[in-house]
Amino acid sequence: MVELRNAEAHELEALKNFLTTHGANQWNYLPEDGIDEQFQRLYKGTDYCLVAIDDGQPVGIAVYSQPGDIPTLFEPYVAENPAVYVAEVTVHTKWGGQGIGSKLLNHIAATSKASGANELMIERHEQNIASAGMMRKAGFVEIDCFLDIERRETGSRKTTVLSRNLNT
């Protein structure tokens, strides 16, 4: 039975390794300096990390922001709504396709709504089929797709921006 809980500070280094081991693929943009910056935000408590645990071991993680702390990429899409940015969702390769990513996203949605957010924002490579299914299953809808040659090195080189309205 998979359980969800907030990450603890002492396990962040292991979760960083989990992200780089199970999140690295041709579709994901995971530069080392970006991962380091993201985990510094977690150490400071600026961002949050949710962990899916089975039999005492992590099988998935999701990293997300506080309401209103949105990267500039998303500012044109959120207007004045307090939104939460989901930076990463990674599931252990052996656990893929079992709904863990959607479970993490749905938990973030409930927590974010309780914190006053009106929507969740997330992005993926346009051709990342696994992420597309997980995000669709969790209620996200595509709101834009654009050429992103600085961050995307394979396939169409496009980023798809998605949103989930928390008020419906």
PDB file of C-alpha atoms in Angstrom:
ATOM      1  CA  MET A   1       0.000   0.000   0.000  1.00  0.00           C
ATOM      2  CA  VAL A   2       1.532   3.290  -1.100  1.00  0.00           C
ATOM      3  CA  GLU A   3       1.415   6.078   1.469  1.00  0.00           C
ATOM      4  CA  LEU A   4       2.150   9.768   0.944  1.00  0.00           C
ATOM      5  CA  ARG A   5       4.032  12.007   3.338  1.00  0.00           C
ATOM      6  CA  ASN A   6       6.131  15.141   3.350  1.00  0.00           C
ATOM      7  CA  ALA A   7       9.858  14.641   2.911  1.00  0.00           C
ATOM      8  CA  GLU A   8      12.054  15.152   5.937  1.00  0.00           C
ATOM      9  CA  ALA A   9      15.228  17.249   5.769  1.00  0.00           C
ATOM     10  CA  HIS A  10      17.524  14.311   6.575  1.00  0.00           C
ATOM     11  CA  GLU A  11      16.338  12.374   3.504  1.00  0.00           C
ATOM     12  CA  LEU A  12      16.591  15.145   0.893  1.00  0.00           C
ATOM     13  CA  GLU A  13      19.985  14.014  -0.398  1.00  0.00           C
ATOM     14  CA  ALA A  14      18.634  10.495  -1.017  1.00  0.00           C
ATOM     15  CA  LEU A  15      15.560  11.970  -2.714  1.00  0.00           C
ATOM     16  CA  LYS A  16      17.796  14.103  -4.921  1.00  0.00           C
ATOM     17  CA  ASN A  17      19.516  10.882  -6.002  1.00  0.00           C
ATOM     18  CA  PHE A  18      16.079   9.306  -6.564  1.00  0.00           C
ATOM     19  CA  LEU A  19      15.142  12.203  -8.861  1.00  0.00           C
ATOM     20  CA  THR A  20      18.299  11.992 -10.944  1.00  0.00           C
ATOM     21  CA  THR A  21      18.137   8.179 -11.147  1.00  0.00           C
ATOM     22  CA  HIS A  22      14.452   7.761 -11.995  1.00  0.00           C
ATOM     23  CA  GLY A  23      13.649  11.139 -13.560  1.00  0.00           C
ATOM     24  CA  ALA A  24      16.421  11.326 -16.126  1.00  0.00           C
ATOM     25  CA  ASN A  25      15.257  10.476 -19.633  1.00  0.00           C
ATOM     26  CA  GLN A  26      15.254  12.046 -23.076  1.00  0.00           C
ATOM     27  CA  TRP A  27      12.170  14.148 -22.292  1.00  0.00           C
ATOM     28  CA  ASN A  28      13.002  15.655 -18.912  1.00  0.00           C
ATOM     29  CA  TYR A  29      15.042  18.801 -18.470  1.00  0.00           C
ATOM     30  CA  LEU A  30      17.126  18.101 -15.370  1.00  0.00           C
ATOM     31  CA  PRO A  31      20.317  20.177 -15.463  1.00  0.00           C
ATOM     32  CA  GLU A  32      22.598  19.588 -12.481  1.00  0.00           C
ATOM     33  CA  ASP A  33      22.619  23.256 -11.455  1.00  0.00           C
ATOM     34  CA  GLY A  34      18.814  23.376 -11.668  1.00  0.00           C
ATOM     35  CA  ILE A  35      18.465  20.296  -9.483  1.00  0.00           C
ATOM     36  CA  ASP A  36      20.927  21.763  -6.971  1.00  0.00           C
ATOM     37  CA  GLU A  37      18.950  25.021  -6.887  1.00  0.00           C
ATOM     38  CA  GLN A  38      15.672  23.135  -6.474  1.00  0.00           C
ATOM     39  CA  PHE A  39      17.016  21.144  -3.534  1.00  0.00           C
ATOM     40  CA  GLN A  40      18.424  24.280  -1.899  1.00  0.00           C
ATOM     41  CA  ARG A  41      14.848  25.616  -1.986  1.00  0.00           C
ATOM     42  CA  LEU A  42      13.724  22.402  -0.279  1.00  0.00           C
ATOM     43  CA  TYR A  43      16.420  22.674   2.402  1.00  0.00           C
ATOM     44  CA  LYS A  44      15.333  26.282   3.073  1.00  0.00           C
ATOM     45  CA  GLY A  45      11.659  25.316   3.190  1.00  0.00           C
ATOM     46  CA  THR A  46      10.795  27.562   0.236  1.00  0.00           C
ATOM     47  CA  ASP A  47       9.436  24.561  -1.703  1.00  0.00           C
ATOM     48  CA  TYR A  48       7.902  21.267  -0.639  1.00  0.00           C
ATOM     49  CA  CYS A  49       8.614  17.628  -1.447  1.00  0.00           C
ATOM     50  CA  LEU A  50       5.943  14.962  -1.219  1.00  0.00           C
ATOM     51  CA  VAL A  51       7.105  11.336  -1.092  1.00  0.00           C
ATOM     52  CA  ALA A  52       5.219   8.167  -2.030  1.00  0.00           C
ATOM     53  CA  ILE A  53       6.413   5.316   0.182  1.00  0.00           C
ATOM     54  CA  ASP A  54       5.898   1.573  -0.151  1.00  0.00           C
ATOM     55  CA  ASP A  55       7.393  -0.871   2.338  1.00  0.00           C
ATOM     56  CA  GLY A  56       9.551   1.912   3.779  1.00  0.00           C
ATOM     57  CA  GLN A  57      11.116   2.872   0.433  1.00  0.00           C
ATOM     58  CA  PRO A  58      10.397   5.883  -1.804  1.00  0.00           C
ATOM     59  CA  VAL A  59       8.599   4.934  -5.011  1.00  0.00           C
ATOM     60  CA  GLY A  60       7.746   8.473  -6.134  1.00  0.00           C
ATOM     61  CA  ILE A  61       8.361  12.122  -5.340  1.00  0.00           C
ATOM     62  CA  ALA A  62       6.833  15.443  -6.274  1.00  0.00           C
ATOM     63  CA  VAL A  63       8.389  18.867  -5.705  1.00  0.00           C
ATOM     64  CA  TYR A  64       6.166  21.944  -5.653  1.00  0.00           C
ATOM     65  CA  SER A  65       6.113  25.611  -4.677  1.00  0.00           C
ATOM     66  CA  GLN A  66       4.157  27.706  -2.228  1.00  0.00           C
ATOM     67  CA  PRO A  67       1.053  29.458  -3.615  1.00  0.00           C
ATOM     68  CA  GLY A  68       2.062  32.477  -5.683  1.00  0.00           C
ATOM     69  CA  ASP A  69       5.733  31.464  -6.057  1.00  0.00           C
ATOM     70  CA  ILE A  70       5.642  30.902  -9.810  1.00  0.00           C
ATOM     71  CA  PRO A  71       8.603  30.778 -12.223  1.00  0.00           C
ATOM     72  CA  THR A  72       8.540  33.554 -14.799  1.00  0.00           C
ATOM     73  CA  LEU A  73       7.691  30.998 -17.511  1.00  0.00           C
ATOM     74  CA  PHE A  74       4.193  30.682 -16.014  1.00  0.00           C
ATOM     75  CA  GLU A  75       3.437  34.313 -15.196  1.00  0.00           C
ATOM     76  CA  PRO A  76       1.564  34.958 -18.479  1.00  0.00           C
ATOM     77  CA  TYR A  77      -0.753  32.027 -17.738  1.00  0.00           C
ATOM     78  CA  VAL A  78      -1.822  32.685 -14.148  1.00  0.00           C
ATOM     79  CA  ALA A  79      -3.022  36.296 -14.207  1.00  0.00           C
ATOM     80  CA  GLU A  80      -3.659  37.233 -10.570  1.00  0.00           C
ATOM     81  CA  ASN A  81      -4.610  33.770  -9.384  1.00  0.00           C
ATOM     82  CA  PRO A  82      -2.576  32.335  -6.544  1.00  0.00           C
ATOM     83  CA  ALA A  83      -1.098  29.286  -8.291  1.00  0.00           C
ATOM     84  CA  VAL A  84       1.217  26.477  -7.237  1.00  0.00           C
ATOM     85  CA  TYR A  85       3.980  25.331  -9.553  1.00  0.00           C
ATOM     86  CA  VAL A  86       4.709  21.612  -9.649  1.00  0.00           C
ATOM     87  CA  ALA A  87       8.408  21.436 -10.525  1.00  0.00           C
ATOM     88  CA  GLU A  88       8.954  17.680 -10.583  1.00  0.00           C
ATOM     89  CA  VAL A  89       7.006  14.444 -10.435  1.00  0.00           C
ATOM     90  CA  THR A  90       9.141  11.317 -10.625  1.00  0.00           C
ATOM     91  CA  VAL A  91       8.090   7.726 -10.109  1.00  0.00           C
ATOM     92  CA  HIS A  92      10.458   4.777  -9.672  1.00  0.00           C
ATOM     93  CA  THR A  93      10.813   2.980 -12.994  1.00  0.00           C
ATOM     94  CA  LYS A  94       9.459  -0.276 -11.520  1.00  0.00           C
ATOM     95  CA  TRP A  95       6.339   1.533 -10.290  1.00  0.00           C
ATOM     96  CA  GLY A  96       5.453   3.415 -13.482  1.00  0.00           C
ATOM     97  CA  GLY A  97       1.896   3.219 -14.783  1.00  0.00           C
ATOM     98  CA  GLN A  98       0.365   2.375 -11.398  1.00  0.00           C
ATOM     99  CA  GLY A  99      -1.176   5.778 -10.676  1.00  0.00           C
ATOM    100  CA  ILE A 100       1.453   6.969  -8.199  1.00  0.00           C
ATOM    101  CA  GLY A 101       2.197  10.183 -10.121  1.00  0.00           C
ATOM    102  CA  SER A 102      -1.497  11.044 -10.313  1.00  0.00           C
ATOM    103  CA  LYS A 103      -1.898  10.262  -6.612  1.00  0.00           C
ATOM    104  CA  LEU A 104       0.956  12.668  -5.804  1.00  0.00           C
ATOM    105  CA  LEU A 105      -0.576  15.390  -8.005  1.00  0.00           C
ATOM    106  CA  ASN A 106      -4.047  14.944  -6.497  1.00  0.00           C
ATOM    107  CA  HIS A 107      -2.596  15.243  -2.989  1.00  0.00           C
ATOM    108  CA  ILE A 108      -0.769  18.443  -3.993  1.00  0.00           C
ATOM    109  CA  ALA A 109      -4.038  19.773  -5.435  1.00  0.00           C
ATOM    110  CA  ALA A 110      -5.904  19.190  -2.167  1.00  0.00           C
ATOM    111  CA  THR A 111      -3.094  20.695  -0.073  1.00  0.00           C
ATOM    112  CA  SER A 112      -2.742  23.685  -2.399  1.00  0.00           C
ATOM    113  CA  LYS A 113      -6.456  24.420  -2.418  1.00  0.00           C
ATOM    114  CA  ALA A 114      -6.474  24.340   1.399  1.00  0.00           C
ATOM    115  CA  SER A 115      -3.577  26.854   1.306  1.00  0.00           C
ATOM    116  CA  GLY A 116      -5.592  29.272  -0.834  1.00  0.00           C
ATOM    117  CA  ALA A 117      -4.321  28.419  -4.325  1.00  0.00           C
ATOM    118  CA  ASN A 118      -6.717  28.496  -7.262  1.00  0.00           C
ATOM    119  CA  GLU A 119      -4.704  26.412  -9.719  1.00  0.00           C
ATOM    120  CA  LEU A 120      -1.738  24.137 -10.264  1.00  0.00           C
ATOM    121  CA  MET A 121       0.751  24.745 -13.073  1.00  0.00           C
ATOM    122  CA  ILE A 122       3.046  22.138 -14.589  1.00  0.00           C
ATOM    123  CA  GLU A 123       4.975  21.596 -17.806  1.00  0.00           C
ATOM    124  CA  ARG A 124       6.381  18.718 -19.812  1.00  0.00           C
ATOM    125  CA  HIS A 125       8.037  17.935 -23.115  1.00  0.00           C
ATOM    126  CA  GLU A 126       5.307  17.887 -25.738  1.00  0.00           C
ATOM    127  CA  GLN A 127       6.113  14.274 -26.677  1.00  0.00           C
ATOM    128  CA  ASN A 128       6.459  12.811 -23.176  1.00  0.00           C
ATOM    129  CA  ILE A 129       3.589  10.330 -23.410  1.00  0.00           C
ATOM    130  CA  ALA A 130       3.967   8.957 -19.861  1.00  0.00           C
ATOM    131  CA  SER A 131       3.826  12.432 -18.306  1.00  0.00           C
ATOM    132  CA  ALA A 132       0.938  13.410 -20.575  1.00  0.00           C
ATOM    133  CA  GLY A 133      -1.139  10.473 -19.322  1.00  0.00           C
ATOM    134  CA  MET A 134      -0.297  11.104 -15.666  1.00  0.00           C
ATOM    135  CA  MET A 135      -1.182  14.797 -15.960  1.00  0.00           C
ATOM    136  CA  ARG A 136      -4.418  14.141 -17.857  1.00  0.00           C
ATOM    137  CA  LYS A 137      -5.426  11.527 -15.258  1.00  0.00           C
ATOM    138  CA  ALA A 138      -4.812  14.119 -12.510  1.00  0.00           C
ATOM    139  CA  GLY A 139      -7.097  16.672 -14.206  1.00  0.00           C
ATOM    140  CA  PHE A 140      -4.604  18.917 -16.001  1.00  0.00           C
ATOM    141  CA  VAL A 141      -5.461  20.538 -19.331  1.00  0.00           C
ATOM    142  CA  GLU A 142      -3.041  21.870 -21.911  1.00  0.00           C
ATOM    143  CA  ILE A 143      -3.040  25.650 -22.218  1.00  0.00           C
ATOM    144  CA  ASP A 144      -0.026  26.278 -24.453  1.00  0.00           C
ATOM    145  CA  CYS A 145       2.749  24.591 -26.392  1.00  0.00           C
ATOM    146  CA  PHE A 146       5.827  26.414 -27.639  1.00  0.00           C
ATOM    147  CA  LEU A 147       9.255  25.813 -29.146  1.00  0.00           C
ATOM    148  CA  ASP A 148      11.771  25.639 -26.269  1.00  0.00           C
ATOM    149  CA  ILE A 149      15.169  24.957 -27.830  1.00  0.00           C
ATOM    150  CA  GLU A 150      17.111  26.129 -24.771  1.00  0.00           C
ATOM    151  CA  ARG A 151      15.645  23.387 -22.558  1.00  0.00           C
ATOM    152  CA  ARG A 152      14.535  20.688 -24.979  1.00  0.00           C
ATOM    153  CA  GLU A 153      17.165  18.760 -26.933  1.00  0.00           C
ATOM    154  CA  THR A 154      15.103  15.933 -28.432  1.00  0.00           C
ATOM    155  CA  GLY A 155      12.008  15.358 -30.517  1.00  0.00           C
ATOM    156  CA  SER A 156       9.851  18.377 -31.318  1.00  0.00           C
ATOM    157  CA  ARG A 157      11.815  20.470 -28.753  1.00  0.00           C
ATOM    158  CA  LYS A 158       8.505  21.899 -27.529  1.00  0.00           C
ATOM    159  CA  THR A 159       7.261  22.535 -23.991  1.00  0.00           C
ATOM    160  CA  THR A 160       3.607  22.014 -23.155  1.00  0.00           C
ATOM    161  CA  VAL A 161       2.188  24.115 -20.299  1.00  0.00           C
ATOM    162  CA  LEU A 162      -0.719  22.637 -18.357  1.00  0.00           C
ATOM    163  CA  SER A 163      -3.061  23.882 -15.664  1.00  0.00           C
ATOM    164  CA  ARG A 164      -5.493  22.351 -13.200  1.00  0.00           C
ATOM    165  CA  ASN A 165      -8.229  24.585 -11.859  1.00  0.00           C
ATOM    166  CA  LEU A 166      -8.709  23.919  -8.145  1.00  0.00           C
ATOM    167  CA  ASN A 167     -12.106  25.625  -7.940  1.00  0.00           C
ATOM    168  CA  THR A 168     -14.053  23.138 -10.029  1.00  0.00           C
TER     169      THR A 168
END
